[in-house]
Structure formats: structure tokens, C-alpha cells
Tab-separated table of C-alpha atoms and ligand atoms in Angstrom:
chain	number	residue	atom	x	y	z
N	1	MET	CA	13.260	1.367	30.361
N	2	THR	CA	10.916	-0.359	27.906
N	3	ASN	CA	8.118	1.753	29.223
N	4	GLN	CA	10.125	4.926	28.570
N	5	ARG	CA	10.743	3.887	24.986
N	6	ILE	CA	7.039	3.267	24.486
N	7	VAL	CA	6.084	6.610	25.976
N	8	ALA	CA	8.732	8.311	23.799
N	9	HIS	CA	7.158	6.776	20.657
N	10	PHE	CA	3.724	8.046	21.648
N	11	LYS	CA	5.083	11.502	22.464
N	12	GLU	CA	7.036	11.874	19.235
N	13	SER	CA	4.064	10.674	17.190
N	14	ALA	CA	1.610	13.014	18.938
N	15	GLU	CA	3.934	16.023	18.654
N	16	LEU	CA	4.535	15.391	14.957
N	17	LYS	CA	0.806	15.058	14.307
N	18	MET	CA	0.110	18.427	15.965
N	19	ARG	CA	2.915	20.101	14.008
N	20	ALA	CA	1.993	18.438	10.724
N	21	ALA	CA	-1.645	19.543	11.062
N	22	GLU	CA	-0.534	23.140	10.429
N	23	GLU	CA	1.539	22.287	7.367
N	24	LEU	CA	-0.554	19.575	5.790
N	25	ALA	CA	-4.138	20.784	6.209
N	26	GLN	CA	-4.003	22.803	2.991
N	27	PRO	CA	-2.504	20.134	0.697
N	28	ILE	CA	-4.846	17.524	2.202
N	29	GLU	CA	-7.793	19.795	1.372
N	30	GLN	CA	-6.481	20.139	-2.200
N	31	ALA	CA	-6.165	16.360	-2.451
N	32	VAL	CA	-9.783	15.917	-1.313
N	33	GLU	CA	-10.922	18.389	-4.002
N	34	LEU	CA	-8.914	16.582	-6.679
N	35	MET	CA	-10.213	13.160	-5.627
N	36	PHE	CA	-13.821	14.283	-5.267
N	37	LEU	CA	-13.745	15.910	-8.704
N	38	ALA	CA	-12.291	12.762	-10.278
N	39	LEU	CA	-14.842	10.494	-8.579
N	40	SER	CA	-17.684	12.854	-9.560
N	41	ASN	CA	-16.555	12.606	-13.190
N	42	GLY	CA	-16.657	8.806	-13.103
N	43	ASN	CA	-12.900	8.383	-12.735
N	44	LYS	CA	-11.112	6.120	-10.268
N	45	ILE	CA	-8.246	6.242	-7.784
N	46	MET	CA	-5.332	3.787	-7.907
N	47	ALA	CA	-2.886	3.497	-5.001
N	48	CYS	CA	0.674	2.180	-4.864
N	49	GLY	CA	3.469	1.904	-2.291
N	50	ASN	CA	5.866	-0.609	-0.729
N	51	GLY	CA	5.898	-2.372	2.656
N	52	GLY	CA	3.861	-0.470	5.229
N	53	SER	CA	2.744	1.882	2.463
N	54	ALA	CA	1.332	-1.093	0.524
N	55	ALA	CA	-0.851	-1.768	3.562
N	56	ASP	CA	-1.903	1.898	3.521
N	57	CYS	CA	-2.972	1.539	-0.126
N	58	GLN	CA	-5.174	-1.426	0.744
N	59	HIS	CA	-6.573	0.373	3.789
N	60	PHE	CA	-7.534	3.362	1.605
N	61	ALA	CA	-9.122	1.219	-1.139
N	62	ALA	CA	-11.125	-0.734	1.455
N	63	GLU	CA	-12.552	2.467	2.909
N	64	LEU	CA	-13.607	3.755	-0.503
N	65	VAL	CA	-14.981	0.517	-1.924
N	66	GLY	CA	-16.525	-0.509	1.396
N	67	ARG	CA	-17.132	2.432	3.659
N	68	PHE	CA	-15.399	4.885	5.987
N	69	GLU	CA	-17.815	6.223	8.618
N	70	ARG	CA	-20.992	6.720	6.623
N	71	GLU	CA	-23.180	4.529	4.446
N	72	ARG	CA	-22.800	5.338	0.771
N	73	LEU	CA	-22.402	3.727	-2.628
N	74	PRO	CA	-19.050	2.017	-3.261
N	75	LEU	CA	-16.446	4.363	-4.736
N	76	PRO	CA	-13.903	3.146	-7.333
N	77	ALA	CA	-10.485	2.797	-5.702
N	78	MET	CA	-7.965	-0.007	-6.186
N	79	ALA	CA	-4.679	-0.932	-4.541
N	80	LEU	CA	-1.997	-1.948	-7.063
N	81	THR	CA	-0.297	-3.970	-4.324
N	82	THR	CA	-2.546	-7.000	-4.069
N	83	ASP	CA	-2.508	-9.228	-7.168
N	84	SER	CA	0.343	-11.656	-6.464
N	85	SER	CA	0.239	-13.058	-10.001
N	86	ILE	CA	0.658	-9.649	-11.632
N	87	LEU	CA	3.275	-8.583	-9.068
N	88	THR	CA	5.365	-11.742	-9.439
N	89	ALA	CA	5.047	-11.947	-13.222
N	90	VAL	CA	6.129	-8.345	-13.750
N	91	ALA	CA	8.902	-8.553	-11.130
N	92	ASN	CA	10.136	-11.858	-12.572
N	93	ASP	CA	9.881	-11.050	-16.288
N	94	TYR	CA	10.746	-7.332	-16.217
N	95	SER	CA	11.807	-5.851	-12.872
N	96	PHE	CA	10.316	-5.083	-9.504
N	97	GLN	CA	10.618	-1.417	-10.407
N	98	GLU	CA	7.827	-1.876	-12.962
N	99	VAL	CA	5.275	-3.682	-10.775
N	100	PHE	CA	3.123	-0.564	-10.333
N	101	SER	CA	3.853	1.287	-13.580
N	102	LYS	CA	2.704	-1.685	-15.712
N	103	GLN	CA	-0.609	-1.669	-13.831
N	104	VAL	CA	-0.994	2.074	-14.273
N	105	GLN	CA	-0.403	1.574	-18.007
N	106	ALA	CA	-2.941	-1.244	-18.060
N	107	PHE	CA	-5.736	0.329	-15.983
N	108	GLY	CA	-5.085	4.078	-15.867
N	109	GLN	CA	-7.207	6.491	-17.876
N	110	SER	CA	-7.092	10.222	-18.351
N	111	GLY	CA	-8.636	11.924	-15.303
N	112	ASP	CA	-7.908	9.059	-12.899
N	113	ILE	CA	-5.862	9.727	-9.761
N	114	LEU	CA	-2.735	7.914	-8.591
N	115	LEU	CA	-2.255	7.917	-4.812
N	116	ALA	CA	1.518	7.363	-4.591
N	117	ILE	CA	2.825	6.558	-1.101
N	118	THR	CA	6.550	6.563	-0.315
N	119	THR	CA	8.100	7.783	2.937
N	120	SER	CA	11.456	8.500	1.265
N	121	GLY	CA	10.032	9.866	-1.969
N	122	ASN	CA	12.636	7.726	-3.718
N	123	SER	CA	11.250	4.207	-4.247
N	124	VAL	CA	11.774	3.560	-7.953
N	125	SER	CA	8.657	1.395	-8.295
N	126	VAL	CA	6.579	4.344	-7.052
N	127	ILE	CA	8.520	6.917	-9.106
N	128	ASN	CA	7.909	4.844	-12.254
N	129	ALA	CA	4.199	4.639	-11.434
N	130	ILE	CA	4.045	8.437	-11.055
N	131	ASN	CA	5.707	8.880	-14.459
N	132	ALA	CA	3.322	6.368	-16.041
N	133	ALA	CA	0.337	8.195	-14.504
N	134	LEU	CA	1.493	11.602	-15.743
N	135	GLU	CA	2.037	10.155	-19.219
N	136	ARG	CA	-1.620	9.048	-19.198
N	137	ASP	CA	-2.856	12.498	-18.179
N	138	MET	CA	-3.717	11.324	-14.683
N	139	ARG	CA	-3.261	13.552	-11.625
N	140	VAL	CA	-1.051	12.426	-8.729
N	141	VAL	CA	-1.547	12.764	-4.981
N	142	ALA	CA	1.797	11.867	-3.363
N	143	LEU	CA	2.228	11.053	0.327
N	144	THR	CA	5.901	11.335	1.237
N	145	GLY	CA	8.308	12.416	3.998
N	146	LYS	CA	12.036	13.108	4.418
N	147	GLY	CA	11.786	16.209	2.230
N	148	GLY	CA	9.967	14.408	-0.589
N	149	GLY	CA	13.028	13.048	-2.470
N	150	THR	CA	12.659	12.494	-6.218
N	151	VAL	CA	8.903	13.078	-6.064
N	152	ASN	CA	9.612	16.827	-5.831
N	153	GLN	CA	11.019	16.800	-9.353
N	154	LEU	CA	8.044	15.051	-10.942
N	155	LEU	CA	4.917	16.852	-9.772
N	156	SER	CA	3.393	20.040	-11.142
N	157	ASP	CA	0.807	22.443	-9.698
N	158	ALA	CA	-1.905	20.157	-11.097
N	159	ASP	CA	-0.818	17.463	-8.623
N	160	VAL	CA	-0.721	17.441	-4.816
N	161	HIS	CA	2.332	16.668	-2.683
N	162	ILE	CA	1.669	15.916	0.988
N	163	CYS	CA	5.142	15.707	2.528
N	164	VAL	CA	5.299	14.832	6.230
N	165	PRO	CA	7.923	17.043	7.940
N	166	HIS	CA	9.926	14.227	9.577
N	167	ASP	CA	12.796	11.836	8.789
N	168	ARG	CA	11.709	8.709	10.634
N	169	THR	CA	9.848	6.180	8.482
N	170	ALA	CA	7.531	4.933	11.239
N	171	ARG	CA	6.468	8.451	12.250
N	172	ILE	CA	5.874	9.403	8.606
N	173	GLN	CA	3.725	6.307	8.083
N	174	GLU	CA	1.652	7.183	11.158
N	175	VAL	CA	0.865	10.577	9.664
N	176	HIS	CA	0.149	8.980	6.279
N	177	LEU	CA	-2.547	6.834	7.858
N	178	LEU	CA	-4.084	9.874	9.567
N	179	THR	CA	-3.960	11.677	6.207
N	180	ILE	CA	-5.737	8.769	4.523
N	181	HIS	CA	-8.545	9.013	7.088
N	182	CYS	CA	-8.747	12.776	6.447
N	183	LEU	CA	-9.051	12.061	2.711
N	184	CYS	CA	-11.867	9.542	3.314
N	185	ASP	CA	-13.661	11.944	5.656
N	186	GLY	CA	-13.207	14.818	3.193
N	187	ILE	CA	-14.650	12.777	0.324
N	188	ASP	CA	-17.635	11.700	2.467
N	189	SER	CA	-18.174	15.296	3.624
N	190	ALA	CA	-18.102	16.534	0.032
N	191	LEU	CA	-20.753	13.941	-0.800
N	192	PHE	CA	-22.998	14.424	2.222
N	193	GLY	CA	-22.072	17.601	4.090
N	194	GLY	CA	-20.136	18.065	7.318
N	195	ASP	CA	-21.697	15.914	10.044
N	196	VAL	CA	-21.046	12.261	10.713
N	197	ASP	CA	-24.474	10.746	11.353
N	198	ASP	CA	-23.550	7.661	13.363
W	201	I22	O1	6.757	-0.275	7.275
W	201	I22	C1	7.947	-0.230	7.120
W	201	I22	C2	8.812	0.503	8.071
W	201	I22	O2	8.055	1.092	9.093
W	201	I22	C3	8.626	-0.879	5.945
W	201	I22	O3	7.904	-2.019	5.529
W	201	I22	C4	8.752	0.111	4.773
W	201	I22	O4	7.465	0.435	4.320
W	201	I22	C5	9.586	-0.493	3.631
W	201	I22	O5	10.925	-0.555	4.046
W	201	I22	C6	9.490	0.281	2.320
W	201	I22	O6	10.174	-0.428	1.309
W	201	I22	C7	10.020	1.712	2.389
W	201	I22	O7	9.788	2.360	1.137
W	201	I22	P1	9.531	3.918	1.003
W	201	I22	O8	8.544	4.341	2.038
W	201	I22	O9	10.854	4.627	1.149
W	201	I22	O10	8.977	4.091	-0.391
W	202	ZN	ZN1	5.941	0.455	9.318
């Protein structure tokens, strides 16, 4: 019984990934172009999200500041999910809904990118960060699912919406992580060309 449940998770995840590849390849490519252009111009990428998506933000920033698969100079990416003093001060003195938007207002500059990760597309802390980014003339790459929720109403053609075609949070997160690795690989390929050399 347990074994069947495990196999069912693997099957559902694999099937979704194959299906999502068709739908998401184009927006992921657009996101790589947007990110590469920003990094080439000396801008940075900031990432925000809650719970498992907070971990995704940190994973992404680590691969840009450290490395993905190839040796290169550190690239400027930061997770807005890590400074417990900022997070607790803003949540305590204002509201949790402002924990990311305050940081976008503090650190964001025109031309920077916000990587906004929310499986529902409805987390208010992430929605507020998107609005703060757009107000600062930043571009937004949103990773969502479940139809995209409120995020649909905020983005324009200058932004990129990568919406995983599924309703289950865990499955959506699994595709978000794969997408993050595609973004890292795309940025490295834009820097160095197509082949991984190790
Ligand atoms: O990882 C999981 C569930 O798989 C949870 O921690 C999940 O990320 C949290 O419930 C989040 O608060 C969900 O927020 P969101 O994806 O709807 O923006
Ligand atoms: Zn999770």
C-alpha cells in the first residue's frame, strides 16, 4: 500500500514534468533572456516566496552566487527569505504581508528582476513584493501554479509568468525546482555556449 502511494507520487510527478515541458519551455526561455539581459547590464535578481518556495529562492540564489554546473564569476542574486531580523521586525512592526515588499523597496533598483514564487499565485506577501517591484521599474519572473491566481492580474508583456499546469502544491513545487535549474543552465549557456564542460 505504502509502496503504491510512493510509486503514484513518482508517476504523477514524471507525467506532469513531461506535459509541462511543452507548455513551459517558451516562457522559461523568455525568463532566461530577461535574467541574462539584467545580469549583463549589472542588475541583480531578488527572489521571494513562502514555505517550500522560500527554500527554492535560497536554492536559486546559491546557484547564482556560488555555481550551478560550470565555473564562473559569482552572479548577483539574493533570497529575501533569509534575514531573520528583517523578517521578524517587519512582520512584528508592520505585517507579515510586507516582509518581502519592504526589502524590494530597500534593495530594488530599476532593471533588477524579482523572481516571485507562489504555487497558488495568491500569497499576499508575494503579491505585495510584485507590486513593489513593478513600482520600481523592475521586471518580474513569476513561478506559479493553480491557474496563476492574482499574479495574472499584475503582470504585463514585459514580465514572464511561468504557471505550472497543476493544482497540487507538491507537484507544482517539483516543477518549480526543475524550472530553476533550467534558468541556471540557460544563464550559464548564454554566458559560455551550449555544452557543459564537466
Ligand atoms: O512546501 C509546502 C507544501 O509542499 C509548504 O511549505 C508551502 O510552501 C506553504 O504552505 C506556502 O505558504 C504556500 O504558499 P504559496 O505557494 O501558495 O504561495
Ligand atoms: Zn513542499
